[in-house]
Short mmCIF file of C-alpha atoms and ligand atoms in Angstrom, two decimals:
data_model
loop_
_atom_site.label_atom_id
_atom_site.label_comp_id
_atom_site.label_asym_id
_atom_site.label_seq_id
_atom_site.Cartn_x
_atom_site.Cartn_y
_atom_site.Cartn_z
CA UNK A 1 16.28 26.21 -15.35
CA UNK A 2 16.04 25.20 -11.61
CA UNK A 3 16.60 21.52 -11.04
CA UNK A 4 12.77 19.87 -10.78
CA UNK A 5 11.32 16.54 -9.40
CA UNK A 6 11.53 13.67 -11.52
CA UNK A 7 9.05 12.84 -13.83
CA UNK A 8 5.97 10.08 -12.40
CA UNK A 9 7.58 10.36 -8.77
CA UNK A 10 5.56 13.09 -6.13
CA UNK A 11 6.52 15.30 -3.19
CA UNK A 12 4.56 14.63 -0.03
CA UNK A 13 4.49 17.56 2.00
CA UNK A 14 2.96 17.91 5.63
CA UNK A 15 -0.62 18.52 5.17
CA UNK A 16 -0.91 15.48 2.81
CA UNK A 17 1.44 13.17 4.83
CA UNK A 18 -0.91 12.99 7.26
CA UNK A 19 -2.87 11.22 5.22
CA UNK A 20 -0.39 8.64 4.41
CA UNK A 21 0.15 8.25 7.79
CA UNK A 22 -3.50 7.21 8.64
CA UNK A 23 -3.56 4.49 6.00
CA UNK A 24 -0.03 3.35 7.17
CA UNK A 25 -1.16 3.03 10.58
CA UNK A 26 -4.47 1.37 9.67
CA UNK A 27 -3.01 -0.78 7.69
CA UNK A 28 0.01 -2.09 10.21
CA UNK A 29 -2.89 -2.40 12.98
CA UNK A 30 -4.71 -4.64 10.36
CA UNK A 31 -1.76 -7.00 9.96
CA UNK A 32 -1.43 -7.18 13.30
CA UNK A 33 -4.91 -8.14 13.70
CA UNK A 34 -4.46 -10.63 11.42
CA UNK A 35 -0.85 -11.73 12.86
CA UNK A 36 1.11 -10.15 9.23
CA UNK A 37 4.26 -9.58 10.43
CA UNK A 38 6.28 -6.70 8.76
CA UNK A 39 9.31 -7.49 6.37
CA UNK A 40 11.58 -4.99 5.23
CA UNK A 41 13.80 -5.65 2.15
CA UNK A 42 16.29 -3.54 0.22
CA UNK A 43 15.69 -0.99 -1.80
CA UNK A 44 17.28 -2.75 -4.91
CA UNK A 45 18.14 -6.26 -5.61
CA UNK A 46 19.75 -8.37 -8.16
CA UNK A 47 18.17 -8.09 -11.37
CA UNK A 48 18.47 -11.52 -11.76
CA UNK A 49 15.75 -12.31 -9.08
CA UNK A 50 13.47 -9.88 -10.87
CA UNK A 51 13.80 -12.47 -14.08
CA UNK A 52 12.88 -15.21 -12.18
CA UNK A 53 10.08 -13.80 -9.76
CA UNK A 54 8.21 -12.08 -12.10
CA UNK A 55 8.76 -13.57 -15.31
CA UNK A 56 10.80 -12.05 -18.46
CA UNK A 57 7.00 -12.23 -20.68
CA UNK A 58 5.97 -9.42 -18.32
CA UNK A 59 5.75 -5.64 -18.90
CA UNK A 60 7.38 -4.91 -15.89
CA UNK A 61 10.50 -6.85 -17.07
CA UNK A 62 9.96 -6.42 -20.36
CA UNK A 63 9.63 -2.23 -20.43
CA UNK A 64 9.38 -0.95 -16.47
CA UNK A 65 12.27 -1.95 -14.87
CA UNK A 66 14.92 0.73 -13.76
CA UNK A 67 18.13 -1.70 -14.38
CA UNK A 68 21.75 -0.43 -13.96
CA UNK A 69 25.18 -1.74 -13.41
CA UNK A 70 27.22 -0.69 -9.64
CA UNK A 71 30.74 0.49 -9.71
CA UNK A 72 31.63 -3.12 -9.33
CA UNK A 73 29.89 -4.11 -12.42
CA UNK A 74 26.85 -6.05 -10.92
CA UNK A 75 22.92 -5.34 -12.75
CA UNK A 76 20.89 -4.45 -9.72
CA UNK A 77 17.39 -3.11 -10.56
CA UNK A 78 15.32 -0.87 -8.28
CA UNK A 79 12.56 -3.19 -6.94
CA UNK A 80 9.68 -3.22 -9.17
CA UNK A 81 7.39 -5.16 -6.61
CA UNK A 82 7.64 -6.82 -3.20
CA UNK A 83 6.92 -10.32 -3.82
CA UNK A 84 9.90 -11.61 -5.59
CA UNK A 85 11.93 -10.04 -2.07
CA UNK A 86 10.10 -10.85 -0.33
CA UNK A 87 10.52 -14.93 -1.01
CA UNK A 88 13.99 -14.20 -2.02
CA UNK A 89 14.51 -13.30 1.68
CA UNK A 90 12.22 -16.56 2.71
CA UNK A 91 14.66 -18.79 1.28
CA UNK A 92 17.64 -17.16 2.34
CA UNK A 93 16.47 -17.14 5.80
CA UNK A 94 15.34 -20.89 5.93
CA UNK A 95 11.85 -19.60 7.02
CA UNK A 96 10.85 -22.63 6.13
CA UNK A 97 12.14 -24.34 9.12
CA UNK A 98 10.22 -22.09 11.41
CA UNK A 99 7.80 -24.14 12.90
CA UNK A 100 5.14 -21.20 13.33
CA UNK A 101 3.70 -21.86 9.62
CA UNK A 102 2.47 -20.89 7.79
CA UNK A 103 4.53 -17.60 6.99
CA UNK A 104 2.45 -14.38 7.29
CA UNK A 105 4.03 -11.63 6.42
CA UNK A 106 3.54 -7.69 5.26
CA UNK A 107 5.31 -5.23 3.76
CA UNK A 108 4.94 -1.30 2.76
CA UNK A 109 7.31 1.20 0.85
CA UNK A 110 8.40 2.36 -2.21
CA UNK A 111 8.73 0.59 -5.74
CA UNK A 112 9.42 1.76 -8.94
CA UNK A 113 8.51 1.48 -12.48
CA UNK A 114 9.35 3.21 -15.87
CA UNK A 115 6.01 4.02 -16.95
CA UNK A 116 4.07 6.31 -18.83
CA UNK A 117 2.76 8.73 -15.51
CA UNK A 118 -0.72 9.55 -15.36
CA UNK A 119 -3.11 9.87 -12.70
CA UNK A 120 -3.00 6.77 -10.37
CA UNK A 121 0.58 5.75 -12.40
CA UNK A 122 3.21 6.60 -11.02
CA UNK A 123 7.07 5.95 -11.14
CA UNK A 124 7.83 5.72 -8.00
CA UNK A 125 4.69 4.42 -5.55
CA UNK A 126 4.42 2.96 -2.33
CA UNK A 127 2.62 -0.30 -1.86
CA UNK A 128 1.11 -2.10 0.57
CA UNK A 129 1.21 -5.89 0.03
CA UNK A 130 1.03 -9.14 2.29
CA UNK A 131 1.87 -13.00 1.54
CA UNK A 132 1.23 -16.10 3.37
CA UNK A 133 3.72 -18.33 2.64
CA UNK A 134 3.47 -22.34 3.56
CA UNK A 135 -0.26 -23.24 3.44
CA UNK A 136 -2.54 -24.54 0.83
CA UNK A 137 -5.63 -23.66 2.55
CA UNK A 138 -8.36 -22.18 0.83
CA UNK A 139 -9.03 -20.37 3.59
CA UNK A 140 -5.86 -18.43 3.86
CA UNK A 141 -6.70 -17.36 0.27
CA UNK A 142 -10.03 -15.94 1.64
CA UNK A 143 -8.29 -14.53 4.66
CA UNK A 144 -5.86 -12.67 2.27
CA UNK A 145 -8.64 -11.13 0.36
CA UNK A 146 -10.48 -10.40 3.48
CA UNK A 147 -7.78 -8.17 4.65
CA UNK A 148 -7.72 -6.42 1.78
CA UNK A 149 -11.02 -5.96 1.46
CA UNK A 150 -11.22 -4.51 5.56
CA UNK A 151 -8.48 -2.03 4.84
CA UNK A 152 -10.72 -0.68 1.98
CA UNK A 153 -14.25 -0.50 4.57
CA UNK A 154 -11.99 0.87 7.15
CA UNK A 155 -10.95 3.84 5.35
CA UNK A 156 -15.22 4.50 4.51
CA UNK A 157 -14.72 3.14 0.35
CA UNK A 158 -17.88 1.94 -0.26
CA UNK A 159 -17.69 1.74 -4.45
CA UNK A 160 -15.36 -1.38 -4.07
CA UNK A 161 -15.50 -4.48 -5.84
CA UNK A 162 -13.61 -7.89 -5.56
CA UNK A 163 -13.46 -9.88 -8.98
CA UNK A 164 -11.60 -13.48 -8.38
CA UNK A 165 -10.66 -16.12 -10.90
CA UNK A 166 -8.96 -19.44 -10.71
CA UNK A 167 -6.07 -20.02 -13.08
CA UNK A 168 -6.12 -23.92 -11.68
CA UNK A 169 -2.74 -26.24 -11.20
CA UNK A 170 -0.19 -26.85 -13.48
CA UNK A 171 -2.53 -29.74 -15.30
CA UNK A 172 -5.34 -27.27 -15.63
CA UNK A 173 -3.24 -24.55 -17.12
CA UNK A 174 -1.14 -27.06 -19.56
CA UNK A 175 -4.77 -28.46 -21.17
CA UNK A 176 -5.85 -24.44 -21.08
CA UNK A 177 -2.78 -23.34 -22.49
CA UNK A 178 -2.99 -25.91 -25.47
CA UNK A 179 -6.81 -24.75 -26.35
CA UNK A 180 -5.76 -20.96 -26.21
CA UNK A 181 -2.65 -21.70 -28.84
CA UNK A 182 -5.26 -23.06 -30.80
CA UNK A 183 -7.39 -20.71 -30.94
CA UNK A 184 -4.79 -17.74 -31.28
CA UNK A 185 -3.07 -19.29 -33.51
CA UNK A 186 -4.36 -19.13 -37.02
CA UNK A 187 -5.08 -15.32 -36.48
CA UNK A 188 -1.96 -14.24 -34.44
CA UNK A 189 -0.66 -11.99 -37.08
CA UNK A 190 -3.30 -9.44 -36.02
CA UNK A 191 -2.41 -9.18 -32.60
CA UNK A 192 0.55 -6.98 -31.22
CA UNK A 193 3.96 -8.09 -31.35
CA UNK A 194 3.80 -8.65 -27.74
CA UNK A 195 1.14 -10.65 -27.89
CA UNK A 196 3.11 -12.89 -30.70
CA UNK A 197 5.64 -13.51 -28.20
CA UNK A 198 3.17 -14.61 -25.92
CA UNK A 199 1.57 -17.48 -27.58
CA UNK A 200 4.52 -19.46 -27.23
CA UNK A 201 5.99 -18.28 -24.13
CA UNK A 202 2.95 -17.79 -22.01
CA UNK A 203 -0.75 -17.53 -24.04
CA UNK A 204 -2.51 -16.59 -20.87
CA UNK A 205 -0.88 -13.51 -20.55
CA UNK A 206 -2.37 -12.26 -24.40
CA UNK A 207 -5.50 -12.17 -21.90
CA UNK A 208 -3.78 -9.50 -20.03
CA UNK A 209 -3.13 -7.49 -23.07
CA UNK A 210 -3.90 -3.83 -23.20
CA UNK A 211 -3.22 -3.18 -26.66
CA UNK A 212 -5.52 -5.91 -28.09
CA UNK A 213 -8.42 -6.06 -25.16
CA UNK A 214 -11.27 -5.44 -27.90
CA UNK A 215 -9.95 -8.31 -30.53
CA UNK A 216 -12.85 -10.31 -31.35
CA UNK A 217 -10.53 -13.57 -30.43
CA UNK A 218 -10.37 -11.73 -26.99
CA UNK A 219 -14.35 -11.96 -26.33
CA UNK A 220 -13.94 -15.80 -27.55
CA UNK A 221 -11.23 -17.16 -25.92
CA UNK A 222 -11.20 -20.50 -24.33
CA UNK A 223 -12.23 -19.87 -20.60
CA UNK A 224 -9.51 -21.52 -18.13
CA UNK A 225 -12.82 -21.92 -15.66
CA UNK A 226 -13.67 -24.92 -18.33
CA UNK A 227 -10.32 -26.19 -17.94
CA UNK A 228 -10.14 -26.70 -14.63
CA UNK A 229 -9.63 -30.51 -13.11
CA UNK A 230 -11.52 -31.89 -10.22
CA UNK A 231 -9.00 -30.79 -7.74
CA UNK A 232 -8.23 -26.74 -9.25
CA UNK A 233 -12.34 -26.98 -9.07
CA UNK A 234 -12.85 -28.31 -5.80
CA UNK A 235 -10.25 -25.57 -4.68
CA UNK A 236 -11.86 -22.74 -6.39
CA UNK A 237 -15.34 -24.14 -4.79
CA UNK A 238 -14.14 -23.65 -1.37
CA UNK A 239 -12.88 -20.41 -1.83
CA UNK A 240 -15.87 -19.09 -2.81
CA UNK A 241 -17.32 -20.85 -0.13
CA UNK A 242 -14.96 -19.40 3.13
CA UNK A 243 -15.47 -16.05 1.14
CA UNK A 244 -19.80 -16.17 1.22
CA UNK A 245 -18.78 -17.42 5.12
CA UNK A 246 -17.08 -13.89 5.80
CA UNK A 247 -19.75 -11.72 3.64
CA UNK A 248 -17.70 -10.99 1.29
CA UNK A 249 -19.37 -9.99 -2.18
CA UNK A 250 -17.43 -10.71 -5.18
CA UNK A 251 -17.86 -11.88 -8.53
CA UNK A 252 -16.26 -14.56 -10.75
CA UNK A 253 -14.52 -13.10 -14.06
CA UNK A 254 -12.84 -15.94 -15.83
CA UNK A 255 -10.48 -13.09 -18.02
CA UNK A 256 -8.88 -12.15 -15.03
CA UNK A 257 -5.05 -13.10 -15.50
CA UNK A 258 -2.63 -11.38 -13.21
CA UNK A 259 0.49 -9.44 -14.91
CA UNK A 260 2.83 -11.44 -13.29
CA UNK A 261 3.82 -14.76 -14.03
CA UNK A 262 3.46 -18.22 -11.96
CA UNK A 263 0.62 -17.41 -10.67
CA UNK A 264 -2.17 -20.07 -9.93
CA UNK A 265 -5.23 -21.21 -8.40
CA UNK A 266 -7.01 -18.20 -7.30
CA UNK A 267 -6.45 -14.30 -8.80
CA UNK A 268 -8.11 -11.72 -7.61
CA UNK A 269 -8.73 -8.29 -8.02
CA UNK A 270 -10.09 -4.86 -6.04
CA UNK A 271 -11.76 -2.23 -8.35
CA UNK A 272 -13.17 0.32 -7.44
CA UNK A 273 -16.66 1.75 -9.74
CA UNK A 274 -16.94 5.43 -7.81
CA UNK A 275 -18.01 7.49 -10.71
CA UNK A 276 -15.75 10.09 -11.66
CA UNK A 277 -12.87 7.51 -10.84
CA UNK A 278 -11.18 7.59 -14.32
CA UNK A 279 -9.73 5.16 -16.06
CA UNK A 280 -7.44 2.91 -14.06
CA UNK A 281 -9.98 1.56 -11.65
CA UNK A 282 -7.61 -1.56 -10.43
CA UNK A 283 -6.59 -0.45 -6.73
CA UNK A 284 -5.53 -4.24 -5.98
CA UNK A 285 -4.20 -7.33 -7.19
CA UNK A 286 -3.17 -10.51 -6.07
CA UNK A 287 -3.37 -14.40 -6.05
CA UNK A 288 -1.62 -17.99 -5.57
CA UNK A 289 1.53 -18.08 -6.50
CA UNK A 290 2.64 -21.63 -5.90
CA UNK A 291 5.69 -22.17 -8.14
CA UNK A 292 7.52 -19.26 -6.86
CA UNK A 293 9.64 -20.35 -4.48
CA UNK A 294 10.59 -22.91 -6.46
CA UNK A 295 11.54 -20.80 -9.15
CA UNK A 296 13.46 -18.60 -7.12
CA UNK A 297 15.70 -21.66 -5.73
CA UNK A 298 13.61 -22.83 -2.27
CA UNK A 299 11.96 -26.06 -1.67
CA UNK A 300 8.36 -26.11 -3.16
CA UNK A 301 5.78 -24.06 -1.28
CA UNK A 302 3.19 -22.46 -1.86
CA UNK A 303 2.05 -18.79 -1.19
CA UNK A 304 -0.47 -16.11 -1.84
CA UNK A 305 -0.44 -12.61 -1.33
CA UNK A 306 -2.01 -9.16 -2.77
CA UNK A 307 -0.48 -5.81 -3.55
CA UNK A 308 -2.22 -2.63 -3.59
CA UNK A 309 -0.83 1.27 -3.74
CA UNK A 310 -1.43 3.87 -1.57
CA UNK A 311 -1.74 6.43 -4.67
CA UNK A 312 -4.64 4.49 -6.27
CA UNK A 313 -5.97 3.86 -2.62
CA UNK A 314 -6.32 7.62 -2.21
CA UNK A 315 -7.11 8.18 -5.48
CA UNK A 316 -10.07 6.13 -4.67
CA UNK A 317 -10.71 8.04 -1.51
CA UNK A 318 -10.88 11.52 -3.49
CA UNK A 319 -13.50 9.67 -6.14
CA UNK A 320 -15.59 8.75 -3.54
CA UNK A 321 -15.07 12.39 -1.53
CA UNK A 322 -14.19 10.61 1.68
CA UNK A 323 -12.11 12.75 4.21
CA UNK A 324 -9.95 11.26 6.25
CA UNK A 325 -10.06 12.48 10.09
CA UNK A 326 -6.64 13.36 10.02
CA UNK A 327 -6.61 16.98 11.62
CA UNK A 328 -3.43 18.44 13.08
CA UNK A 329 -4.14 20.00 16.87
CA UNK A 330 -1.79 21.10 19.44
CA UNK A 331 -2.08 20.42 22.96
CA UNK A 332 -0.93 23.84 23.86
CA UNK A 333 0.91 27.02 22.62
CA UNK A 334 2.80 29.45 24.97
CA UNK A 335 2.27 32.80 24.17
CA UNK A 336 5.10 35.12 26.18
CA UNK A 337 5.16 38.97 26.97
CA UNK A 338 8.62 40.33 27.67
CA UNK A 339 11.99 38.98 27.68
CA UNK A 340 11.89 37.21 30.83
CA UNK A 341 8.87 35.17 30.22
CA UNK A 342 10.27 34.51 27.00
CA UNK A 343 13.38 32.68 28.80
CA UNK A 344 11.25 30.94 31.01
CA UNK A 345 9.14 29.88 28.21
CA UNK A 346 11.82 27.95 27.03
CA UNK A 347 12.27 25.29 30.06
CA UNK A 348 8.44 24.85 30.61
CA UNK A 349 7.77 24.59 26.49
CA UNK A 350 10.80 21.48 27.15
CA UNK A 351 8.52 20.08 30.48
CA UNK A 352 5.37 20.03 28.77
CA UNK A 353 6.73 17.75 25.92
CA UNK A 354 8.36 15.88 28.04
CA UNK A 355 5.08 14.48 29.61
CA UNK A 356 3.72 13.76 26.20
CA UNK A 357 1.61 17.17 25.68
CA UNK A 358 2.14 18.34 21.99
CA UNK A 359 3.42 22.07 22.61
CA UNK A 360 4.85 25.16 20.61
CA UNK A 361 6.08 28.53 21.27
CA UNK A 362 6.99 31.84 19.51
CA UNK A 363 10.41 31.45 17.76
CA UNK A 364 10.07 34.40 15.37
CA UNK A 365 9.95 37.29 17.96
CA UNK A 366 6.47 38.30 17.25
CA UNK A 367 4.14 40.36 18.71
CA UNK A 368 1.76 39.15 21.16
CA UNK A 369 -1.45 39.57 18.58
CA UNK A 370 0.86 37.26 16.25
CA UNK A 371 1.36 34.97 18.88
CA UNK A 372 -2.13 34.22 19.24
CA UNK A 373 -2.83 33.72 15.42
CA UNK A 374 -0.03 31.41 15.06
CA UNK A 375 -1.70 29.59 18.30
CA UNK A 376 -4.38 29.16 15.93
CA UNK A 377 -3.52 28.33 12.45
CA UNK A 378 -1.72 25.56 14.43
CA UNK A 379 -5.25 25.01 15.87
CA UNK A 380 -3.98 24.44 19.56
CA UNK A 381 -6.40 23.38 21.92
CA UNK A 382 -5.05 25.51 25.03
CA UNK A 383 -3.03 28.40 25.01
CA UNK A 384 -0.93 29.31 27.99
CA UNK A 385 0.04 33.74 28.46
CA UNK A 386 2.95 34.30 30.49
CA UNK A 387 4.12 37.72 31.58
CA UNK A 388 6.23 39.40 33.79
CA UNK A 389 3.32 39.84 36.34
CA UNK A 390 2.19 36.19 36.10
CA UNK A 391 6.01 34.96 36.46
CA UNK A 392 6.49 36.94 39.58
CA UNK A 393 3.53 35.48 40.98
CA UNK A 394 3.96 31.68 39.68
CA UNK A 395 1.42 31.49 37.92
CA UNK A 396 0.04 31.17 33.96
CA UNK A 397 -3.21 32.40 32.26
CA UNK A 398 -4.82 29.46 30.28
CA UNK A 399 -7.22 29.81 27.66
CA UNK A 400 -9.01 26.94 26.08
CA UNK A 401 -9.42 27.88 22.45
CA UNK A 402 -12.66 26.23 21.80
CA UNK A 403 -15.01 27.70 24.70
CA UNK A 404 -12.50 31.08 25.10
CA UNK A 405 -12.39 30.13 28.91
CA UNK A 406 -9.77 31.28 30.38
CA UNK A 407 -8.39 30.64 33.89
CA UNK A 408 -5.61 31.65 36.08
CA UNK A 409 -3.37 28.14 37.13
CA UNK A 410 -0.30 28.15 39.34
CA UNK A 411 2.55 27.07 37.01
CA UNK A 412 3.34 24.24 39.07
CA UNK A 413 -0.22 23.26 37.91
CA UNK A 414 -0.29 23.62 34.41
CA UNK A 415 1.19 20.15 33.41
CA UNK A 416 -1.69 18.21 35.35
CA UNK A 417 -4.39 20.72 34.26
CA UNK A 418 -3.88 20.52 30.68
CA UNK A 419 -3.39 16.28 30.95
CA UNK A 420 -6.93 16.56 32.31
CA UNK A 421 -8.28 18.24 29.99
CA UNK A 422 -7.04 17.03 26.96
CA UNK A 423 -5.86 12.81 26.85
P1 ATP B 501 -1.85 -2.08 -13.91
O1 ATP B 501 -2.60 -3.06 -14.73
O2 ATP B 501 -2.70 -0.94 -13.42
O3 ATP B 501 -0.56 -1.62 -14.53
P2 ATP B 501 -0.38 -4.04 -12.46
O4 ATP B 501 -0.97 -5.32 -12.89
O5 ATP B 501 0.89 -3.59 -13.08
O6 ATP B 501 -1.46 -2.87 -12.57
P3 ATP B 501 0.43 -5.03 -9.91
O7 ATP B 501 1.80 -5.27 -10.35
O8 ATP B 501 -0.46 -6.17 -9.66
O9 ATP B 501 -0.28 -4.00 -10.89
O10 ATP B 501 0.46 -4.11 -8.60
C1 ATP B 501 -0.56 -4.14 -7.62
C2 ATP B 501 -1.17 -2.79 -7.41
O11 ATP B 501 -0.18 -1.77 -7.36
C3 ATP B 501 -2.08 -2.34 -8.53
O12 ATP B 501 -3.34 -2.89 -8.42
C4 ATP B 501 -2.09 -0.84 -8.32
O13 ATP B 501 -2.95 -0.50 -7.22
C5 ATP B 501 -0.71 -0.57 -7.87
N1 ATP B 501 0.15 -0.05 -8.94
C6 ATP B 501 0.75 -0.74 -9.94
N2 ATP B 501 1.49 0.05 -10.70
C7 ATP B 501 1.37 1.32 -10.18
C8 ATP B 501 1.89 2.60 -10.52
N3 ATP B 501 2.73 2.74 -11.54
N4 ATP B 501 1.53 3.67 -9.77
C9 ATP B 501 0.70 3.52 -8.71
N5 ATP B 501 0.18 2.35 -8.35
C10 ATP B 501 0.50 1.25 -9.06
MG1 MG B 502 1.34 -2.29 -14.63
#
């Protein structure tokens, strides 16, 4: 059998990557809107940060991490997310000595997971994900959401919905972690062994449990919302408040625990509710995430950030039957008659480009009737005959495609006439 793609991982071919393209470009003129600046990190890193960053009681460590040893014997692992990187690469590059703070940064590419593919799950998927590093503003948390939220509106989604929570401080989360071991406890033996694990390790996370969502402990566990101290409260408050300020709708769901690991104060995430969207209707996460630079061996900061994919993000596109206007034109397509024209064709096609106009010719010997229809599955906008008559007397026949027009321009002309008429 012929060697096939991997499983969960996709080709993007032209005709889709346009696509991609759109939402890449919206989303870098977004962070720079917002001042994001971009980040790229490697590929792979050492596993060991991957531990650390986002916590050995998640799934990702626990089941979805593609782990394996280099000819000189080191664990790398291919990079499951972008936040534990990105901080890594904080630290390492003292960022916090810059005096511009706080931090703001972005970043977008692949990351990979061993999991089960289905639709919107992939195994290799690119996300898009920013985190503001250095402030404890409530206001940078709404900031962060808003971004996320105006990619979303920019691309037409209208079915969206942000849910937030607040997991509060470390005091919050101790006094809420005590009441949820209590009331797991006696009954834990019914839960998966995952979620045994968890009660000592980290009880929030049986919240996050998939296998166990419709215990009837689930529906009745201790909310952290009545857990929270004056302070986690007064922070929560705010946020609410800055996000009412920008018009932001959202709601507060006090089950909402993030997968990851040291997360705090505020956790958030983007749904969307299109009908017809399926089953995985999560097309963001994200939150505080305080203790993590800490964790990873900086001095204590704090941070937020989301991450979303652009699979679910198109996914969510397709739901809601939204087409991007992403159609391929050409400025203009030569079409040649006869050898010589053909030659000369080759030194004007290289002029046009080189003052920016998008422009194709014949390479396939083909009729002049061919010509044409390739002019127009390419959809150009002008198309330019040139035959032995027309060389002699310097000149070109130009038709525009979309009236069928056509005029007679001296070739010396035909750069500035098509500029005009296209920009
Ligand atoms: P889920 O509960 O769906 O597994 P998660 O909690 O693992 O999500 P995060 O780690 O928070 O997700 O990643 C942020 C976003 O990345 C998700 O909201 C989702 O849009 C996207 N994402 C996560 N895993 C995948 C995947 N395997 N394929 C495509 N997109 C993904
Ligand atoms: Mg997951």
């Amino acid at each position: 059998m012929s060697i096939q793609i991997p499983r969960g991982t996709q080709d993007i071919l032209p005709g889709q990557v346009e696509k991609w393209q759109y939402i890449e470009q919206k989303a870098r003129a977004l962070c720079n809107n917002y001042q994001y600046k971009e980040i790229r990190t490697p590929i792979f890193e050492q596993t060991e940060l991957f531990l650390r960053g986002v916590g050995d009681t998640t799934d990702i460590v626990q089941k979805e991490m593609y782990t394996f040893e280099d000819r000189g014997g080191r664990s790398l692992t291919l990079r499951p997310e972008g936040t534990a990187a990105v901080v890594r690469s904080y630290i390492e590059n003292k960022m916090y000595g810059d005096p511009n703070q706080p931090i703001k940064l972005f970043y977008m590419g692949p990351m990979f997971r061993y999991e089960r593919p289905q639709a919107g799950r992939y195994r290799q998927f690119v996300q898009f994900g920013v985190e503001a590093l250095g402030s404890q503003d409530p206001a940078i948390d709404a900031e962060v959401i808003s971004l996320a939220m105006k990619l979303y509106e920019s691309l037409g989604l209208k079915n969206i919905q942000l849910v937030i929570n607040s997991l509060g401080d470390k005091e919050s989360r101790l006094a809420h972690r005590e009441a949820l071991i209590n009331h797991f406890q006696p009954r834990i033996g019914e839960f998966c062994s995952d979620c045994q694990k968890r009660l000592e390790k980290n009880p929030l996370r049986i919240l996050d449990c998939k296998k166990d969502r419709d215990h009837e402990l689930m529906a009745t566990a201790p909310s952290i919302l009545d857990y929270l101290n004056e302070e986690s409260k007064r922070y929560f408050d705010k946020v609410q408040e800055y996000l009412t300020l920008l018009n932001i709708p959202f709601t507060v769901d006090s089950t909402l625990v993030r997968g990851l690991d040291y997360y705090n104060h505020t956790a958030f995430e983007i749904m969307s509710n299109a009908e017809g969207f399926g089953a995985i209707t999560t097309l963001c996460g994200g939150g505080r995430y305080n203790g993590l630079v800490e964790e990873i061996g900086g001095p204590e900061t704090p941070g937020i950030g989301f991450a979303l994919s652009i699979e679910r993000l198109l996914a969510a596109l397709e739901a809601e039957g939204i087409e991007l206007p992403v159609e391929e034109t050409i400025d203009c397509y030569i079409v040649t008659l006869g050898d010589k024209a053909k030659d000369y064709a080759v030194k004007l096609l290289s002029d046009l480009r080189a003052e920016g106009i998008s422009a194709e010719k014949d390479y396939m010997d083909r009729k002049m009737k061919a010509q044409f229809k390739a002019a127009d599955r390419m959809k150009a906008q002008f198309v330019a005959i040139l035959g032995e008559d027309e060389l002699e007397k310097e000149v070109i026949n130009v038709k525009q495609m979309a009236t069928g027009e056509q005029e007679e321009v001296s070739l010396s002309q035909l750069i500035p006439y098509i500029k005009q008429r296209t920009s």
